[in-house]
PDB file of C-alpha atoms in Angstrom:
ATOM      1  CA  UNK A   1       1.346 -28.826  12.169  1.00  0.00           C
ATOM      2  CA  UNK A   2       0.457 -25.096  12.949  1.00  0.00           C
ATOM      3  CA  UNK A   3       3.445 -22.645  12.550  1.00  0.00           C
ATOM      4  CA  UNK A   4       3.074 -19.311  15.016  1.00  0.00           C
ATOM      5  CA  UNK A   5       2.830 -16.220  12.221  1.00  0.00           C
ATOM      6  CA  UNK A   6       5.788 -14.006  12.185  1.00  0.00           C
ATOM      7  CA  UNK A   7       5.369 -10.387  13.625  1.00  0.00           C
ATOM      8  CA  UNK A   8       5.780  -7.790  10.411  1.00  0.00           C
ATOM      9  CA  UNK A   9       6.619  -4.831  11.329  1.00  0.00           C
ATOM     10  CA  UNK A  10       5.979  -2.077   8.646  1.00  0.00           C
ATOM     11  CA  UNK A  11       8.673   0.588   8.064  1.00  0.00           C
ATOM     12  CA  UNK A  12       9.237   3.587   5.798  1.00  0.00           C
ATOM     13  CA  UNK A  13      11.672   2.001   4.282  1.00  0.00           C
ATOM     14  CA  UNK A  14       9.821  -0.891   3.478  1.00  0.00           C
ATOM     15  CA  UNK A  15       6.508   1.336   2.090  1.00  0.00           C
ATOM     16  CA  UNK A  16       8.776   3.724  -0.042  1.00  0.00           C
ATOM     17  CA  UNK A  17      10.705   0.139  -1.709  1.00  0.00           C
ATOM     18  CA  UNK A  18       7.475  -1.242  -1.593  1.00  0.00           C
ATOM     19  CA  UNK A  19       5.665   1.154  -3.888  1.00  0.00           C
ATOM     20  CA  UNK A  20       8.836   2.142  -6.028  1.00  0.00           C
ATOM     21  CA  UNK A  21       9.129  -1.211  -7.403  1.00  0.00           C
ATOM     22  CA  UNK A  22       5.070  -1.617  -7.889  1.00  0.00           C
ATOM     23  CA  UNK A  23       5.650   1.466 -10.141  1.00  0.00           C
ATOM     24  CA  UNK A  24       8.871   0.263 -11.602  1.00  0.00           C
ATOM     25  CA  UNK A  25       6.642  -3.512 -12.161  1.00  0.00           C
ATOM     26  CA  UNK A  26       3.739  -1.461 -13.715  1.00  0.00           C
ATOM     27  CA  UNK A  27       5.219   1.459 -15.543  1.00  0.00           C
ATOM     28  CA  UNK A  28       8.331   0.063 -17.041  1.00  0.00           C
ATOM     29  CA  UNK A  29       8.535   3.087 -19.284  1.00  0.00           C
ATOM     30  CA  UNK A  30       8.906   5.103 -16.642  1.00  0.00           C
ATOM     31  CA  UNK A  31      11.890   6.333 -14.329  1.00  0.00           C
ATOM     32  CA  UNK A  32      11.069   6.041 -11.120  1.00  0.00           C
ATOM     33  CA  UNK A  33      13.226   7.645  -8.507  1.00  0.00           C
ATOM     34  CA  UNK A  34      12.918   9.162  -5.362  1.00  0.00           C
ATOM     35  CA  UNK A  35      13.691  13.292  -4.437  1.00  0.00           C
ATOM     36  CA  UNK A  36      16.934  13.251  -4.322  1.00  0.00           C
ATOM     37  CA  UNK A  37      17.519  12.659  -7.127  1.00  0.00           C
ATOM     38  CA  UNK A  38      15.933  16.209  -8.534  1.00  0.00           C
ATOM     39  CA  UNK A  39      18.979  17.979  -6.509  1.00  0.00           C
ATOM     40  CA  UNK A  40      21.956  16.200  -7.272  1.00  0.00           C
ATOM     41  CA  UNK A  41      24.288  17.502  -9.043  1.00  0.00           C
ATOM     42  CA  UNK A  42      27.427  16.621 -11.550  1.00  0.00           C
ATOM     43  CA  UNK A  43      29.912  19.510 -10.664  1.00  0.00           C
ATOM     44  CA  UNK A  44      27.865  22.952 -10.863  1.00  0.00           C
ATOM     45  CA  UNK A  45      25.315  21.687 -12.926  1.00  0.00           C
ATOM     46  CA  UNK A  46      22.210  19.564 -12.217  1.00  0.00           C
ATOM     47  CA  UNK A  47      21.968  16.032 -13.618  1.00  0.00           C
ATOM     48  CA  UNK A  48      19.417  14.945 -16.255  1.00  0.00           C
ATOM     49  CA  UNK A  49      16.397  13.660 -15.240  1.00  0.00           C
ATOM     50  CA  UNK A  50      15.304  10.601 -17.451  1.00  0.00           C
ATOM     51  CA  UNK A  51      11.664  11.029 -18.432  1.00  0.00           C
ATOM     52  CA  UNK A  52       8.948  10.555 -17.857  1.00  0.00           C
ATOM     53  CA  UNK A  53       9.580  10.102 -14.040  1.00  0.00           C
ATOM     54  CA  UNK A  54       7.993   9.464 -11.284  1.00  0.00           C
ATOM     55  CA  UNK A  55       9.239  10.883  -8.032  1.00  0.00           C
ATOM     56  CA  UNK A  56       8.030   9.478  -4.691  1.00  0.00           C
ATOM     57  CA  UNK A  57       8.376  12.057  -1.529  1.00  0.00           C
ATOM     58  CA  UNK A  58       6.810  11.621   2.022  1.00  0.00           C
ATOM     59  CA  UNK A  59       6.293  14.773   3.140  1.00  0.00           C
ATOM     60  CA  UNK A  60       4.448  13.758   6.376  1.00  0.00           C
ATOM     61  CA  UNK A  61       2.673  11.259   8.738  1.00  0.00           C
ATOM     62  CA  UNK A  62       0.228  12.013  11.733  1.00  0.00           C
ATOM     63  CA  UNK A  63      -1.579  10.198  14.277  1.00  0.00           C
ATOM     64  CA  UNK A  64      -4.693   8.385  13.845  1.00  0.00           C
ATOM     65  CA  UNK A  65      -6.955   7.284  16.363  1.00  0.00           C
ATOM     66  CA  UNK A  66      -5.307   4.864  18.914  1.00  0.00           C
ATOM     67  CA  UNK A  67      -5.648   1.338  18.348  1.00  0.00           C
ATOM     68  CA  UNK A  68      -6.131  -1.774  20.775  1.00  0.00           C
ATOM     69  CA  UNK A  69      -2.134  -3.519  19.424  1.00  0.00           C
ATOM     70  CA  UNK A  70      -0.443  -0.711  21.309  1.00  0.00           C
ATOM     71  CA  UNK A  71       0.689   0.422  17.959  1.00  0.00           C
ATOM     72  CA  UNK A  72       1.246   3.626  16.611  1.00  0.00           C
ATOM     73  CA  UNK A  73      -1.543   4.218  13.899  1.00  0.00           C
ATOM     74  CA  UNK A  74      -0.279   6.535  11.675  1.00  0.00           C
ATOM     75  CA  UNK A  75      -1.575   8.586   7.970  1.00  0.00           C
ATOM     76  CA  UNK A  76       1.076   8.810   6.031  1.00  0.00           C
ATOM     77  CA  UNK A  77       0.506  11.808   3.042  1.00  0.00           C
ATOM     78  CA  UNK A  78       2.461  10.195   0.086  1.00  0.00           C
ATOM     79  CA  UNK A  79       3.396  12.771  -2.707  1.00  0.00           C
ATOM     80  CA  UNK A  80       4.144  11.754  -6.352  1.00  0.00           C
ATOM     81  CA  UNK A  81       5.579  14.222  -9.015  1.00  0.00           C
ATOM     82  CA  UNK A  82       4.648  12.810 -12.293  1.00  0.00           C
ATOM     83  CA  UNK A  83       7.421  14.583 -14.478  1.00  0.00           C
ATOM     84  CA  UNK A  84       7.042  14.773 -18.721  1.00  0.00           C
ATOM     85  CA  UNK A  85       9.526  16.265 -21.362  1.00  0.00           C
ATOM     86  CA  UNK A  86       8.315  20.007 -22.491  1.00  0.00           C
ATOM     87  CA  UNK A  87       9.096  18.908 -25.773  1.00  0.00           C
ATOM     88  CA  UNK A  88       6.030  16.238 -26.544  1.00  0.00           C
ATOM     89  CA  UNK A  89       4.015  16.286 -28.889  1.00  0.00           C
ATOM     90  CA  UNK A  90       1.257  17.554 -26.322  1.00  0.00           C
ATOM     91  CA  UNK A  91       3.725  17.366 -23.352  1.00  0.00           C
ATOM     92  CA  UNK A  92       0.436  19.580 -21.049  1.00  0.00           C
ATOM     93  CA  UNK A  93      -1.989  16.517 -22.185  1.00  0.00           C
ATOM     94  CA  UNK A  94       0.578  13.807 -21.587  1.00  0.00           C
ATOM     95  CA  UNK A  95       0.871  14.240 -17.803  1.00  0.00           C
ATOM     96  CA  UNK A  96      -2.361  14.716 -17.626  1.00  0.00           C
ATOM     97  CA  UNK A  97      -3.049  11.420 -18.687  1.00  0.00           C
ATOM     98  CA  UNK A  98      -0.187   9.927 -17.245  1.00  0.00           C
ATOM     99  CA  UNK A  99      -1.519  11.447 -13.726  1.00  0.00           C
ATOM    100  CA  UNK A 100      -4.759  10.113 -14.483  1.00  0.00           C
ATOM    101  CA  UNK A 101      -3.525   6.488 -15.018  1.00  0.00           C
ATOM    102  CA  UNK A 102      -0.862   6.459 -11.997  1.00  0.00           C
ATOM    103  CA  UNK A 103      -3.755   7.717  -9.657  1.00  0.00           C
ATOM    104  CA  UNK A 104      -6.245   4.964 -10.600  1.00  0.00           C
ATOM    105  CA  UNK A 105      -2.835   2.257 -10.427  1.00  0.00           C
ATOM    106  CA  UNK A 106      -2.650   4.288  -6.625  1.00  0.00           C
ATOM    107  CA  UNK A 107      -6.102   4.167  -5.385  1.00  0.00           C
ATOM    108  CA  UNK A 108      -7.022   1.044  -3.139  1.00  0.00           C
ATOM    109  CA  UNK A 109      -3.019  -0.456  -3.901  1.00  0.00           C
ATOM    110  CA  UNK A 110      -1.516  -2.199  -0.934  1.00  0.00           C
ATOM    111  CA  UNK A 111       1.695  -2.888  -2.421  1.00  0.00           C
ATOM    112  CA  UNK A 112       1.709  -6.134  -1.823  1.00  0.00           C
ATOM    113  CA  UNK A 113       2.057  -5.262   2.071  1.00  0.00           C
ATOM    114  CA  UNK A 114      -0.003  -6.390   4.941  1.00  0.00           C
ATOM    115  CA  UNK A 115      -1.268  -2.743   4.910  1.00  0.00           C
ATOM    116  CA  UNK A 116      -4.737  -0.897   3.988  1.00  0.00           C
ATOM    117  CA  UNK A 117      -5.100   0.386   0.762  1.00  0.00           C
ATOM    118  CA  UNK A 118      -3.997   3.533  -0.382  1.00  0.00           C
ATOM    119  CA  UNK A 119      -6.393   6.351  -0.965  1.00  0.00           C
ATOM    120  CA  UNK A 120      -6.003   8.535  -4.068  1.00  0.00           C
ATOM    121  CA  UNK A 121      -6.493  12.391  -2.782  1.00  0.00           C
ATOM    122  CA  UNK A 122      -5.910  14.669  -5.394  1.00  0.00           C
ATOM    123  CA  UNK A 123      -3.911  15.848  -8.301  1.00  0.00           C
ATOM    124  CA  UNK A 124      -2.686  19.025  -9.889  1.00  0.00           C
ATOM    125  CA  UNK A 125       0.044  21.148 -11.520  1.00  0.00           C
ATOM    126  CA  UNK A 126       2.797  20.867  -9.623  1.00  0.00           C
ATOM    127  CA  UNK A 127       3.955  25.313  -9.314  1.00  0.00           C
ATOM    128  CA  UNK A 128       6.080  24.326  -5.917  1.00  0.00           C
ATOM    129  CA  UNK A 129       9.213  22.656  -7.193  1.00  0.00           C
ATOM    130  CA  UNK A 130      12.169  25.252  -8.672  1.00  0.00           C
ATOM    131  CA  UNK A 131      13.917  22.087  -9.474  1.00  0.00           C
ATOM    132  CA  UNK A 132      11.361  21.150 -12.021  1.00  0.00           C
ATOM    133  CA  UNK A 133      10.562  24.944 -13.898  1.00  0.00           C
ATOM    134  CA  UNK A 134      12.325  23.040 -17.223  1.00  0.00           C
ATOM    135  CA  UNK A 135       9.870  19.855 -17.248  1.00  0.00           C
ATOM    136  CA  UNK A 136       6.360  19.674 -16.911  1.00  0.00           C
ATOM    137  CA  UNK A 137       5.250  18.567 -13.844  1.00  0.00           C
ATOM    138  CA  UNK A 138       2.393  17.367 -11.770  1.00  0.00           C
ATOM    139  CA  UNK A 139       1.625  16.499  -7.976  1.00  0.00           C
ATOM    140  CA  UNK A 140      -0.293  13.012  -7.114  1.00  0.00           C
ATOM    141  CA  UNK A 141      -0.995  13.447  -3.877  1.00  0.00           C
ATOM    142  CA  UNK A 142      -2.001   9.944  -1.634  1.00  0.00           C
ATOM    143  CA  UNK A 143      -2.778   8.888   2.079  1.00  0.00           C
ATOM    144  CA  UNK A 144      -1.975   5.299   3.422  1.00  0.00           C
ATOM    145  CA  UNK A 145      -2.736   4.592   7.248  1.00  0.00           C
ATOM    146  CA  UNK A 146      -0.480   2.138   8.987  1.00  0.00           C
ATOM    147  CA  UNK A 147       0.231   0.980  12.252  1.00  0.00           C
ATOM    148  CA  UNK A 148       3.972   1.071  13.529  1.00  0.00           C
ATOM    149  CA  UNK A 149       5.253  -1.596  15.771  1.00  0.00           C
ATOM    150  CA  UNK A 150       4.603  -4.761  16.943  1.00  0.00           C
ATOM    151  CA  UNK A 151       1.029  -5.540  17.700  1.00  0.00           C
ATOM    152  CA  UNK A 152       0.356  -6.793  21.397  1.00  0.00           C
ATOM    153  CA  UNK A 153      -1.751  -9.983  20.007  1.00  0.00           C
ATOM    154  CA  UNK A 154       0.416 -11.456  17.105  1.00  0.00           C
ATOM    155  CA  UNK A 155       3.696 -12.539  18.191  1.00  0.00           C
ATOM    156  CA  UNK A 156       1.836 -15.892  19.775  1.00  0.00           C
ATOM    157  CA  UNK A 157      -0.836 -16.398  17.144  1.00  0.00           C
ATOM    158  CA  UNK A 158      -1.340 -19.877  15.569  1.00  0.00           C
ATOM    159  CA  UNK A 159      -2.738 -20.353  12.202  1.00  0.00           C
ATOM    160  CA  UNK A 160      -4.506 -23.843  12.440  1.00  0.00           C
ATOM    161  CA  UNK A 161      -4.560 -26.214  10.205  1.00  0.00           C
ATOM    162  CA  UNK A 162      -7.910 -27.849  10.820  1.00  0.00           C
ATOM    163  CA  UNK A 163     -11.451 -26.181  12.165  1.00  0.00           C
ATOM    164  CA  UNK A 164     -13.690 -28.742  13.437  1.00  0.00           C
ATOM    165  CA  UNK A 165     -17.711 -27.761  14.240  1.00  0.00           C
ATOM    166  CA  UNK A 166     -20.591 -28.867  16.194  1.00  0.00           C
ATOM    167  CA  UNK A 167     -24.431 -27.502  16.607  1.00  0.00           C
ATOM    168  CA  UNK A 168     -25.628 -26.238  19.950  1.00  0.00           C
ATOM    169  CA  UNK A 169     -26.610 -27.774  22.154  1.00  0.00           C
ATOM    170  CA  UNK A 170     -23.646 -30.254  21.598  1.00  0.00           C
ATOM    171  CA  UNK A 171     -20.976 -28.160  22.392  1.00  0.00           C
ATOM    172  CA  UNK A 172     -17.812 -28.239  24.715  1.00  0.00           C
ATOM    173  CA  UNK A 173     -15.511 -30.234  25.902  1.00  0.00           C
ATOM    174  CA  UNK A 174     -18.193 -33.099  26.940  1.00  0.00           C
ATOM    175  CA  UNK A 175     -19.286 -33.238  23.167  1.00  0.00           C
ATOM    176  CA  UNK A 176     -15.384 -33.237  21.630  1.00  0.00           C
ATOM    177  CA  UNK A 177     -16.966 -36.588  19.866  1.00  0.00           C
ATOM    178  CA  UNK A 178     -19.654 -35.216  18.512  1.00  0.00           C
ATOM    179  CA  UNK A 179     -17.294 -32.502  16.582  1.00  0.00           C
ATOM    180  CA  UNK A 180     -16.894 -32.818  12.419  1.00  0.00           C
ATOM    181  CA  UNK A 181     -14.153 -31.638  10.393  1.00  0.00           C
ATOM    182  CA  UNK A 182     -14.924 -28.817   8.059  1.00  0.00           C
ATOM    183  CA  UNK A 183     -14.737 -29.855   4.461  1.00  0.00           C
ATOM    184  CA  UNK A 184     -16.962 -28.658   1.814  1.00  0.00           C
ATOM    185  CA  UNK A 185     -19.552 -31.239   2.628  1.00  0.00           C
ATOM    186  CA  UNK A 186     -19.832 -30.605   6.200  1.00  0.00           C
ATOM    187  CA  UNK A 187     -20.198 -26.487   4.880  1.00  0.00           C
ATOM    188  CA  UNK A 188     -23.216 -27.418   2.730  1.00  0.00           C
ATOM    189  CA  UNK A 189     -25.108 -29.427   5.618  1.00  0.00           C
ATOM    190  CA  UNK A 190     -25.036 -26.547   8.261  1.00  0.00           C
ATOM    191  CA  UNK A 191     -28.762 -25.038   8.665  1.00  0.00           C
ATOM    192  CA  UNK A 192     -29.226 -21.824   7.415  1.00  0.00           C
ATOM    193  CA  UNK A 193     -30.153 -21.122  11.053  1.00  0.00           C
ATOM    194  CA  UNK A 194     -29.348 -22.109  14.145  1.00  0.00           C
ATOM    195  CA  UNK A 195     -25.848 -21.864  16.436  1.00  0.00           C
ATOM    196  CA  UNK A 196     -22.375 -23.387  15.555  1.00  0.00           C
ATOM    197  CA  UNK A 197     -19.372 -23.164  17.181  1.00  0.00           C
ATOM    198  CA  UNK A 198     -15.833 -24.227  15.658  1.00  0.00           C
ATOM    199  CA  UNK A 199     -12.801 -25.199  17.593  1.00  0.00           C
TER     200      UNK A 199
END
């Protein structure tokens, strides 16, 4: 039997867990954390970041065109410090390459969310954080577009379980009989011209 598919609504908070733990799954040698964590502090001093790091910031979303779900379709600008030790070996060359490999992990990633894939936008040295002069640090920049809220057409959706076909003219109602279930077989019989409808 058919099941109606649930509604998912996509949330911030479900994007920023969402790609957190596909860089925790991916770079296991890494720290990955989000911005707070660069500010907090232990008494007057500021806490230790474990490195490398990655640190995931949204800065912003903005409207896209409209879309026919009377959702709110949405870019979201992603921003990901890649952070290495100043004491490397060749700490300049190692986020390089560490912003090179992140970016290509990035590019085309859903996140294993019903969401398009990202798009990798740019990277550089990252000369904007004060709470980063004693690492070395770089800025992965990212857009994802989204759609917020529930879509109009999926709430009474029904997956089904079987598709059943028929050539033209025999089609409709008055031909239900004349109807075959699609299995492989029935796939590799079809013209490679001509008009089919499935039910």
């Amino acid at each position: 039997m058919a099941n109606p598919v649930p509604a998912e609504e996509i949330t911030i908070i479900a994007l920023h867990e969402a790609i957190e733990r596909a860089l925790r799954e991916a770079f296991p040698q890494v720290k990955v954390c989000g911005y707070d964590d660069l500010t907090q502090k232990v008494g007057s001093r500021r806490t230790k970041l474990k490195l490398p790091a990655f640190v995931l910031s949204l800065p912003s979303f903005e409207n896209k065109a409209p879309t026919a779900t009377e959702q709110l379709a949405a870019t979201l600008r992603w921003e990901l410090r890649v952070v290495c030790s100043k004491n490397g070996e060749r700490p300049e060359l190692e986020v390089r390459e560490l912003s090179r490999i992140v970016s290509t992990f990035i590019d085309g990633n859903r996140f294993d969310l019903n969401v398009k894939g990202a798009q990798f936008i740019a990277a550089g040295e990252d000369q904007f954080s004060p709470e980063l002069i004693d690492y070395v640090p770089w800025l992965v920049e990212f857009e994802q577009s989204v759609s917020f809220g529930t879509s109009c057409f999926i709430d009474d959706f029904i997956t089904p379980d079987e598709v059943y076909v028929s050539m033209a003219p025999d089609i409709g109602l008055d031909h239900k009989n004349k109807y075959e279930l699609v299995t492989e077989e029935v796939i590799d019989e079809l013209p490679d011209s001509g008009t089919a409808t499935a039910v």
